[in-house]
mmCIF file of C-alpha atoms and ligand atoms in Angstrom:
data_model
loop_
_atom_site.group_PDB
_atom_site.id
_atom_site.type_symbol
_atom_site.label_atom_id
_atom_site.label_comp_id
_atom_site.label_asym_id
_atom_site.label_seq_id
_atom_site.Cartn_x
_atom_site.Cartn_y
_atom_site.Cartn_z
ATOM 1 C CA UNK A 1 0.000 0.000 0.000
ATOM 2 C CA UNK A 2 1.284 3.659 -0.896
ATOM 3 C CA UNK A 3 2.345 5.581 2.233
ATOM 4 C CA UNK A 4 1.743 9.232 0.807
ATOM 5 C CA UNK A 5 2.766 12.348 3.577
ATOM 6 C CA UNK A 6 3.354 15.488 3.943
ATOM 7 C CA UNK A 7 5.798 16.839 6.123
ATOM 8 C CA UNK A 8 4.162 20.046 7.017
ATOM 9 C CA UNK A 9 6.084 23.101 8.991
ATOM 10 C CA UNK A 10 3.090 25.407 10.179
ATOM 11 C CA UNK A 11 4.631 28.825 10.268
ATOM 12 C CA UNK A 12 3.427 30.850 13.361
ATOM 13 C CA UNK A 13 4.566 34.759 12.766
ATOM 14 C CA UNK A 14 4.859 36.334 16.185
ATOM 15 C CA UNK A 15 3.514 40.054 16.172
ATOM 16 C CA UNK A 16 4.189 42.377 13.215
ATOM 17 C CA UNK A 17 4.198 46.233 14.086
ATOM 18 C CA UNK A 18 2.689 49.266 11.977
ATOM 19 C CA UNK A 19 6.115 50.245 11.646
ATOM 20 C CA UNK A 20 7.531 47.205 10.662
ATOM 21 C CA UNK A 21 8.205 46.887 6.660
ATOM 22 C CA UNK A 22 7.698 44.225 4.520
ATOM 23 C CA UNK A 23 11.465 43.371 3.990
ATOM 24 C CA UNK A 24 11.539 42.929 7.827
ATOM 25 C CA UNK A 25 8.992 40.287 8.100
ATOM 26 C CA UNK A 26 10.258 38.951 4.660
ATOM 27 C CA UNK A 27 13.546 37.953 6.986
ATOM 28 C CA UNK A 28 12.003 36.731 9.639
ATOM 29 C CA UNK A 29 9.583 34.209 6.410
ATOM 30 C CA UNK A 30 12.727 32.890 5.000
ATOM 31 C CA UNK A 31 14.494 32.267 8.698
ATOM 32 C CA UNK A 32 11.821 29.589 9.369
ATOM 33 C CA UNK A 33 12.092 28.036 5.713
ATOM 34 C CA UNK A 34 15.638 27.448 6.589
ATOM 35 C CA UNK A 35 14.529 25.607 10.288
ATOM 36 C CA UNK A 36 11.861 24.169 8.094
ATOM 37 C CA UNK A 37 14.770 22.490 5.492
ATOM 38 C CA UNK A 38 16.711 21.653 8.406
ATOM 39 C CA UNK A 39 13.971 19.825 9.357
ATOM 40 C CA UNK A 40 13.108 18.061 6.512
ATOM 41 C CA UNK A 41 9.727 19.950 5.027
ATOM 42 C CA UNK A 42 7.961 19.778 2.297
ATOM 43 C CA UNK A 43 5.161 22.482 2.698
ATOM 44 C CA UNK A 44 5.325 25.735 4.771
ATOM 45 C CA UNK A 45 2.330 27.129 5.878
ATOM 46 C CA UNK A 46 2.191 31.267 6.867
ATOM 47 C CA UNK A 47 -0.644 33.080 8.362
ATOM 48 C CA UNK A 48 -3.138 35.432 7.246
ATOM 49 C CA UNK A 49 -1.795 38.750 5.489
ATOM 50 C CA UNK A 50 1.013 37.618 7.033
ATOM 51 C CA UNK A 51 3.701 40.616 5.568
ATOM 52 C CA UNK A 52 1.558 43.534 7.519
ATOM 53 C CA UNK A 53 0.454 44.036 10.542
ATOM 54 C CA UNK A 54 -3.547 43.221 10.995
ATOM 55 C CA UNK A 55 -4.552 46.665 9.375
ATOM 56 C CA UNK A 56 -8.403 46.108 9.392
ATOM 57 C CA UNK A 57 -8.182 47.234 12.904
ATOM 58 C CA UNK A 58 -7.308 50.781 12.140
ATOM 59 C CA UNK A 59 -10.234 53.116 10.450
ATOM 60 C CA UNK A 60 -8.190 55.020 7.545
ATOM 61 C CA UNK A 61 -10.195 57.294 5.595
ATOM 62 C CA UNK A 62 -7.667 57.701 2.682
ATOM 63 C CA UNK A 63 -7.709 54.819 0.096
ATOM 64 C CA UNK A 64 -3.959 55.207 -0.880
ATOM 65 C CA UNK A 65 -3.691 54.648 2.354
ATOM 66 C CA UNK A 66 -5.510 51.520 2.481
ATOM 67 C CA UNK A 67 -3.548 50.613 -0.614
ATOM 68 C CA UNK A 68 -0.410 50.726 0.750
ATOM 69 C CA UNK A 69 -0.991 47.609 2.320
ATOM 70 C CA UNK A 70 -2.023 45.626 -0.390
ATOM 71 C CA UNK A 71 0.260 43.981 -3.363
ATOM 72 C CA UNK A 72 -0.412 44.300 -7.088
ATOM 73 C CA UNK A 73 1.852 41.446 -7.925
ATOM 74 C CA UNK A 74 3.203 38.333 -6.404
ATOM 75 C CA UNK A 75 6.293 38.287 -6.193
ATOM 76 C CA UNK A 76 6.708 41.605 -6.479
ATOM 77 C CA UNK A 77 10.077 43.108 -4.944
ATOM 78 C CA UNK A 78 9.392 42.761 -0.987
ATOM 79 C CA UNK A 79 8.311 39.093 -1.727
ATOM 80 C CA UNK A 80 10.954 38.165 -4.354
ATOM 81 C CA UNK A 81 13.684 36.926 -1.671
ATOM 82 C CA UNK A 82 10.861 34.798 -0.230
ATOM 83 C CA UNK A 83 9.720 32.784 -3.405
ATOM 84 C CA UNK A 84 13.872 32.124 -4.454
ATOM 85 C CA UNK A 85 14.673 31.379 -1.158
ATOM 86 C CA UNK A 86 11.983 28.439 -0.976
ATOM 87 C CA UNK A 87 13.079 27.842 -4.472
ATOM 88 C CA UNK A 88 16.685 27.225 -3.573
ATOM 89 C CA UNK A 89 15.401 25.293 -0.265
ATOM 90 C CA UNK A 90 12.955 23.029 -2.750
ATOM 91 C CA UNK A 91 10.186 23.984 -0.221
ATOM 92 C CA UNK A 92 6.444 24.721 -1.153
ATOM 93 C CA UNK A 93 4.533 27.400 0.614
ATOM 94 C CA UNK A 94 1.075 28.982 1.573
ATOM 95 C CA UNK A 95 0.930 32.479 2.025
ATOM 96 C CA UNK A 96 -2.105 34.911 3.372
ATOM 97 C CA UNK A 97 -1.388 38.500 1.370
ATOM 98 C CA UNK A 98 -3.726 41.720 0.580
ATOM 99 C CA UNK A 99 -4.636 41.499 -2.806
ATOM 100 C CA UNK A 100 -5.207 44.176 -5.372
ATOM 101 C CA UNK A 101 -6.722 43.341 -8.515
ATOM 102 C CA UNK A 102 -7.813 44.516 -11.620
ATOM 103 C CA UNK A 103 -11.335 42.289 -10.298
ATOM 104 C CA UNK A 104 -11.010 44.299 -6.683
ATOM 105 C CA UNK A 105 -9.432 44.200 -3.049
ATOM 106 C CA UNK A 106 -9.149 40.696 -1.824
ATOM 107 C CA UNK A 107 -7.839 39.284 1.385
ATOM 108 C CA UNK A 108 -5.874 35.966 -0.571
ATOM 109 C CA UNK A 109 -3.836 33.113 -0.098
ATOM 110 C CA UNK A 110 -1.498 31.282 -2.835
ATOM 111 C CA UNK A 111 0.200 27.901 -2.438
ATOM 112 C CA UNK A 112 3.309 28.105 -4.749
ATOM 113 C CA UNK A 113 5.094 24.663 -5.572
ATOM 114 C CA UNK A 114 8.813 23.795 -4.815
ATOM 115 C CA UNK A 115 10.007 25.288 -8.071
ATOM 116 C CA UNK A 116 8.342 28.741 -6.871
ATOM 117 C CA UNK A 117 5.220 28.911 -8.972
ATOM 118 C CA UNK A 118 1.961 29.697 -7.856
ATOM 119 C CA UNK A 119 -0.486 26.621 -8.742
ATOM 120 C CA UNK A 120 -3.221 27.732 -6.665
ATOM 121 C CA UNK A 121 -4.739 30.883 -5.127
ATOM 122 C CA UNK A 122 -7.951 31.549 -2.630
ATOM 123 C CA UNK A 123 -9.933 34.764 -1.910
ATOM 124 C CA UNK A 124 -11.373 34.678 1.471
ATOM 125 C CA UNK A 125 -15.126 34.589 1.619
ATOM 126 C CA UNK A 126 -15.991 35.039 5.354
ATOM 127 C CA UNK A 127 -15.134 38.729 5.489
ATOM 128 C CA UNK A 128 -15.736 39.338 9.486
ATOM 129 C CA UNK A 129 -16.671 42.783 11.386
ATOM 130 C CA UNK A 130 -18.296 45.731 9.744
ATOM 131 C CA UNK A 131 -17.692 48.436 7.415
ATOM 132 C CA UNK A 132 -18.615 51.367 9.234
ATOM 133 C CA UNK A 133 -16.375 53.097 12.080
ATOM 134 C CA UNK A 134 -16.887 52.728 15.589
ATOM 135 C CA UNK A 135 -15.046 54.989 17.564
ATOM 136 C CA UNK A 136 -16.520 53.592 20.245
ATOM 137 C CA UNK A 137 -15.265 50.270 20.007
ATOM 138 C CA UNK A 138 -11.351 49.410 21.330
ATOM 139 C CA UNK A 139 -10.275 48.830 17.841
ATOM 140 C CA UNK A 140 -11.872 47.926 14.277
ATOM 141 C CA UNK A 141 -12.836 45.337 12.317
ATOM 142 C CA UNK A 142 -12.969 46.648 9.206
ATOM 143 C CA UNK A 143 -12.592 43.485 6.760
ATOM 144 C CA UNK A 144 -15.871 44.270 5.401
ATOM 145 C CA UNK A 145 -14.814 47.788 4.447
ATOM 146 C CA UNK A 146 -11.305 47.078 2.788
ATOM 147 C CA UNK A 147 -11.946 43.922 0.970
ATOM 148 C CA UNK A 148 -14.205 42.538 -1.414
ATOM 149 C CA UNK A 149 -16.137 38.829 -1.059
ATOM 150 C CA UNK A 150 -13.581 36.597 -2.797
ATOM 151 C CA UNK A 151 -14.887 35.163 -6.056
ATOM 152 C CA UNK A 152 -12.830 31.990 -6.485
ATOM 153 C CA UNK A 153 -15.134 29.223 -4.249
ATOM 154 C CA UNK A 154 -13.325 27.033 -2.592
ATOM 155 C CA UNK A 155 -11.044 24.937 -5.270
ATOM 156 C CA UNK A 156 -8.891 22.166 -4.463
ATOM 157 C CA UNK A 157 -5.503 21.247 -6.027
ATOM 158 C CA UNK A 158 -3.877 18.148 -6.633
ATOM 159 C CA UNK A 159 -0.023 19.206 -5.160
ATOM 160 C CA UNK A 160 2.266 17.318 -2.949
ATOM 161 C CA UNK A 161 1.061 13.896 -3.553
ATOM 162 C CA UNK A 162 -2.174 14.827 -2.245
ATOM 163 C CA UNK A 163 -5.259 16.617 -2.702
ATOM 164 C CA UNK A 164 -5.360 20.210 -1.022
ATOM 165 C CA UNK A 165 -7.249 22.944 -0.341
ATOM 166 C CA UNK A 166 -7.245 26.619 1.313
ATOM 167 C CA UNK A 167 -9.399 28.895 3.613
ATOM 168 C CA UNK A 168 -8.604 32.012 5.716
ATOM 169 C CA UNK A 169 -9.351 33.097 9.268
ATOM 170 C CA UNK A 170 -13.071 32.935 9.475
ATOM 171 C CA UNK A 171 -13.759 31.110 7.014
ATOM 172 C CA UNK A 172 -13.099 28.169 9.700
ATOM 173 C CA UNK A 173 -15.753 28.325 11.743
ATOM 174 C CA UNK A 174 -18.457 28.107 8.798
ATOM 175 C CA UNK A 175 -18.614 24.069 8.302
ATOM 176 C CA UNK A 176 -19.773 24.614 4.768
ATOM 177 C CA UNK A 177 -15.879 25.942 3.607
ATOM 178 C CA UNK A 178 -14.871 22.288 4.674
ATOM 179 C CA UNK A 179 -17.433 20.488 3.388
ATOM 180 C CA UNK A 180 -17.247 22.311 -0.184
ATOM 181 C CA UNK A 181 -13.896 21.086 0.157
ATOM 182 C CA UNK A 182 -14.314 17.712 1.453
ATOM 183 C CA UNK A 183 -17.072 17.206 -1.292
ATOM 184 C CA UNK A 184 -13.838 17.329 -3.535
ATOM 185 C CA UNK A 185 -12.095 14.865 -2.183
ATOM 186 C CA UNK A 186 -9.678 17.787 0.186
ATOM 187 C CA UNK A 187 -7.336 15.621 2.236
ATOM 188 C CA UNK A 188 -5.206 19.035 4.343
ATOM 189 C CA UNK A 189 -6.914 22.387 4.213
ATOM 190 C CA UNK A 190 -4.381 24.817 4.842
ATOM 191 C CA UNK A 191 -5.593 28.306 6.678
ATOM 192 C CA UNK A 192 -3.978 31.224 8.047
ATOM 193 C CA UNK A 193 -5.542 33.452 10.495
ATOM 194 C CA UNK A 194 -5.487 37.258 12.761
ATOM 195 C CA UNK A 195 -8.059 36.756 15.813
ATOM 196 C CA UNK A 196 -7.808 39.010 17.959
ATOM 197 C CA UNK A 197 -7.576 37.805 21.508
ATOM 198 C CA UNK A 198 -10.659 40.202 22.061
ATOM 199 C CA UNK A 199 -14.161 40.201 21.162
ATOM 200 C CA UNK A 200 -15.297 43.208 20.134
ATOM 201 C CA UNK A 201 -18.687 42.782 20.097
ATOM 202 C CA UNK A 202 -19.480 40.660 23.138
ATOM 203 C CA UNK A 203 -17.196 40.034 26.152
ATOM 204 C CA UNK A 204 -15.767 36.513 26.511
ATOM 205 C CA UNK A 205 -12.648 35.382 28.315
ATOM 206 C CA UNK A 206 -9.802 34.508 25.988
ATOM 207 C CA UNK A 207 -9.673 30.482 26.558
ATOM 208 C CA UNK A 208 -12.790 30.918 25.064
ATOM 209 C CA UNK A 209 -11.194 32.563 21.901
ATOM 210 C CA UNK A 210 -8.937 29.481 21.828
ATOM 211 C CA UNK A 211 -11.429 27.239 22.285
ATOM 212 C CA UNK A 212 -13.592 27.957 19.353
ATOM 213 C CA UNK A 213 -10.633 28.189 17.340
ATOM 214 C CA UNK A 214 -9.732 24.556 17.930
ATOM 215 C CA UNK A 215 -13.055 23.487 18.161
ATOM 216 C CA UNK A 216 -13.699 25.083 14.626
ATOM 217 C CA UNK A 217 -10.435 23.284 12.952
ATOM 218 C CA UNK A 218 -11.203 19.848 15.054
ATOM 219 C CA UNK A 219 -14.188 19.934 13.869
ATOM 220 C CA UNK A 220 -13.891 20.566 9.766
ATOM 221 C CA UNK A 221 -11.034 17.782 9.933
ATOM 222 C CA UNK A 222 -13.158 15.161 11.517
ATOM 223 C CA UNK A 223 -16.405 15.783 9.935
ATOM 224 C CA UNK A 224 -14.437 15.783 6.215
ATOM 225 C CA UNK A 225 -11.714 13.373 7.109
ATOM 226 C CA UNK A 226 -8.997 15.845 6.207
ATOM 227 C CA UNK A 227 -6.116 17.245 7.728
ATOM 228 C CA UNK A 228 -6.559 20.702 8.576
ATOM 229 C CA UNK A 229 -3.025 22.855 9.168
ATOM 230 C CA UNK A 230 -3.410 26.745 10.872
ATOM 231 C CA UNK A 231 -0.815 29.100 11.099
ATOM 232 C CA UNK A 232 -1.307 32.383 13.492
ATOM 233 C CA UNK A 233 -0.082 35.530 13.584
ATOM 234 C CA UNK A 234 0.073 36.107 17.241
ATOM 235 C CA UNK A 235 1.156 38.640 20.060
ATOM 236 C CA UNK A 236 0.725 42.053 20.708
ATOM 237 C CA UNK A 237 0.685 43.921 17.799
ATOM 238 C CA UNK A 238 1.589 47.657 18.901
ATOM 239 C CA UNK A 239 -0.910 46.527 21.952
ATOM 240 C CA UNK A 240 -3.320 44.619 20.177
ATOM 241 C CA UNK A 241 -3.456 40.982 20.983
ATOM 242 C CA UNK A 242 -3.627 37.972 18.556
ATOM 243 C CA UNK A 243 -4.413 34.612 19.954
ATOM 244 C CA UNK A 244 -1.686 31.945 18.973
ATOM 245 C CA UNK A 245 -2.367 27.972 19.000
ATOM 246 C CA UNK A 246 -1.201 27.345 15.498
ATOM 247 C CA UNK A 247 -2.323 23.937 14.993
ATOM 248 C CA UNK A 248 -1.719 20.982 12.978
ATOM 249 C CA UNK A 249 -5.378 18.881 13.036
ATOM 250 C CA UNK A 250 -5.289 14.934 12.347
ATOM 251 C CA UNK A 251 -8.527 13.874 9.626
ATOM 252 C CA UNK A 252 -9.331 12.210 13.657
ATOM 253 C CA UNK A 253 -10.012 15.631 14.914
ATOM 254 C CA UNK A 254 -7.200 15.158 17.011
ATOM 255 C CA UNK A 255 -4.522 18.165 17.559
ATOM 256 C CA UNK A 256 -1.264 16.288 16.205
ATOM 257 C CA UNK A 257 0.569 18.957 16.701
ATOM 258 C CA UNK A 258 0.611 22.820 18.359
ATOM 259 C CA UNK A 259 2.602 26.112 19.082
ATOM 260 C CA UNK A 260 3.811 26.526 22.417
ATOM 261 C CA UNK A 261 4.670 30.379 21.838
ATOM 262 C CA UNK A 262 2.988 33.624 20.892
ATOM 263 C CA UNK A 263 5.845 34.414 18.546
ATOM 264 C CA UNK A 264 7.483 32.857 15.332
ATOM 265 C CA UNK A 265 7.614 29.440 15.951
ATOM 266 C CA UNK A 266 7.888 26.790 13.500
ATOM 267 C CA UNK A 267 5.463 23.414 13.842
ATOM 268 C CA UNK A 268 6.413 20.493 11.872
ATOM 269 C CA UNK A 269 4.583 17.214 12.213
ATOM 270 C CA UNK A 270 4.567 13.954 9.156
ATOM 271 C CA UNK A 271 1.281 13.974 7.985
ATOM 272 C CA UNK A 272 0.016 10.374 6.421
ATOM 273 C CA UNK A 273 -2.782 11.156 4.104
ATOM 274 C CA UNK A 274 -3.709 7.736 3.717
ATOM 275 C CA UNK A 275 -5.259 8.457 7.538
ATOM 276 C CA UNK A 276 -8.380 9.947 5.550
ATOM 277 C CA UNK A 277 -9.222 6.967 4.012
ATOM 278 C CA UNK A 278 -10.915 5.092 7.417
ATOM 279 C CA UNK A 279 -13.460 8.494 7.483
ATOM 280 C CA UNK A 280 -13.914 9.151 3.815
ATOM 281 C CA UNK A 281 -14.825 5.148 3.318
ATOM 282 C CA UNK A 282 -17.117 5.056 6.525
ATOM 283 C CA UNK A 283 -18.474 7.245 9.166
ATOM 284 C CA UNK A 284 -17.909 10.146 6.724
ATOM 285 C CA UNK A 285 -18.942 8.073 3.417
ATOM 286 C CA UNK A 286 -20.397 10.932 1.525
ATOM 287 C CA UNK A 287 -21.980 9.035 -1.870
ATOM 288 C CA UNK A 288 -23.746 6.518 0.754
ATOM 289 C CA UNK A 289 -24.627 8.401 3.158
ATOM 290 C CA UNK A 290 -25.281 12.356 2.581
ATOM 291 C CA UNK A 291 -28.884 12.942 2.053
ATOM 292 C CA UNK A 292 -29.027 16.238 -0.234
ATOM 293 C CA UNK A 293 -32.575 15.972 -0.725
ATOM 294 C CA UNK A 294 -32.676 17.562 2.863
ATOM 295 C CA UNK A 295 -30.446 20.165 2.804
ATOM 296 C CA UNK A 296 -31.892 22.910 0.422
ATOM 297 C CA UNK A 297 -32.048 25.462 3.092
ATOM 298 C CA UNK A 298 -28.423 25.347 3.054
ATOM 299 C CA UNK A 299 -27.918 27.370 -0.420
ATOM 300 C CA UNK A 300 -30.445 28.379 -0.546
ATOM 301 C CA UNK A 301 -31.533 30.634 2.750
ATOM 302 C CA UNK A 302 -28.828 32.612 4.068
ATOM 303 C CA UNK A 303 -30.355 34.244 7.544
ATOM 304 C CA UNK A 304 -32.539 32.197 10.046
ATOM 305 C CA UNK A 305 -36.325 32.299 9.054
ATOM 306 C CA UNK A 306 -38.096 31.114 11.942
ATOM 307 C CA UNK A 307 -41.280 29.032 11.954
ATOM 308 C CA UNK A 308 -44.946 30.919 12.473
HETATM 309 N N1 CDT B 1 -9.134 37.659 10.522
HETATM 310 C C1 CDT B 1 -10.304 37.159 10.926
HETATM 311 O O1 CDT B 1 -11.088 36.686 10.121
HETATM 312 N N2 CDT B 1 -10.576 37.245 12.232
HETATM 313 C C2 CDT B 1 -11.823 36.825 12.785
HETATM 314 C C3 CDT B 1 -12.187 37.655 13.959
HETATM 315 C C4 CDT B 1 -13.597 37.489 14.285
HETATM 316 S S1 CDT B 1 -14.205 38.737 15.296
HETATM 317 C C5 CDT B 1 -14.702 39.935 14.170
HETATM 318 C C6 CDT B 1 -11.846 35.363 13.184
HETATM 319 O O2 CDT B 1 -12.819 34.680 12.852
HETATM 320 O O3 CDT B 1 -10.953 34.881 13.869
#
């Protein structure tokens, strides 16, 4: 029987300030490639615009402004170092960027193979917060006002031996990004993610934070028997706290592997992808078991519309 893996280093970035510049964090990238080499990678996972700090918490009125932390190209010059370095290194990589396109402002994420090309890109779909400012509030959330709703779905990619996929942030806790996935066979979903350690809109204790953040990845892997692999950016950012727990999630729903830190710290952990088959043949048998005749509400409600 084949024994296919992937030896996957999940890239935690520790905090990245407002005054930090893209060459900076660049560095700090291509510093846990090399620990990721020396400990014999194949895929690097970073977070979730992971070459900024998380801007949608500041309220900026001027677009160029706003622009100013998005890229036009990839690679472009800040980036360049990056995608030769992991060429060099014969390393894939995922990597969470601000977007500008011709098509809009997307919050994105792009595998690119050993050999440095990009074979797949995601726009994130679960744009969090609100568009308006509240001065009110500690800080913003403005995801809804600086990006668009990415217009890709939720595509899979044969890469790596396997079959793989991507999300971002909060597109997690929605169980219909896995299961558009897993519908495709997905056997590692690869997300990045900012949470702040803080709920802006209702109070809750920060284990909580953590806990739904697990619960969320433990969850899509089991129910889709796929390996799910989430990279943080964590710390204070010029005050403003990201939760860590950068996690590498077993098709069992099992955390195989975790951060320890709230700064960069690489996680690397062998992942068999045969271990999907036991769900995707059985408990999570999708051809015998689904029952789509029931689940039209799903596509096609999207708020709650309670009975009489
Ligand atoms: N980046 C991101 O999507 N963060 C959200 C915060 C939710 S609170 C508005 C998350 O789901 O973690």
């Amino acid at each position: 029987m084949s024994e296919r893996s992937i030896r996957i280093a999940c890239a935690q970035l520790g905090p990245i300030h407002l005054a930090d510049d893209r060459s900076a964090v660049v560095e700090r990238m291509i510093a846990l490639l090399r620990e990721a080499k020396r400990s014999d990678g194949d895929l690097v996972v970073f977070p979730e615009l992971a070459l900024t700090t998380f801007f949608p918490r500041y309220f900026m009125k001027d677009q160029n402004e706003v622009d100013g932390f998005f890229e036009t190209e990839m690679p472009n010059d800040a980036t360049a170092p990056l995608f030769a370095e992991a060429k060099r290194l014969g390393l894939g990589f995922h990597l969470g960027y601000a977007e500008l396109a011709p098509d809009g402002h997307f919050n994105t994420a792009i595998l690119v193979d050993r050999g440095g090309r990009i074979i797949g890109k995601y726009r994130k779909i679960h744009l969090p917060g609100h568009s308006d400012h509240r001065p009110e509030a500690p800080f913003q959330h403005l995801e809804k006002r600086y990006f668009d709703v990415g217009n890709l779905g939720f595509p899979v990619w044969r890469a790596f031996g396997g079959i793989v996929g991507m999300c971002i942030c909060n597109d997690r806790r929605w169980p219909e990004t896995f299961r558009v996935m897993g519908l495709q066979g997905v056997e590692m979903v690869m997300l990045g993610y900012n949470t702040p350690e803080h709920n802006i809109y209702h109070d809750e204790p920060a284990h909580r934070r953590m806990f739904h953040h697990l619960l969320s990845l433990q969850a899509g892997a089991y129910q889709n028997g796929t390996w799910v692999v989430a990279a943080a950016k964590a710390g204070s950012e010029d005050g403003h706290v990201l939760i860590g727990g950068s996690a590498i999630v077993a098709p069992t729903g099992e955390i195989a592997a975790r951060a320890q830190s709230a700064e960069d710290e690489l996680v690397v952990y062998e992942c068999g992808l045969d271990a999907c088959s036991d769900f995707k043949r059985n408990v999570f048998n999708f051809d015998k078991h689904r029952r789509p005749e029931h689940y039209g509400r799903i596509v096609e409600q999207t708020g709650v519309i309670e009975p009489d």
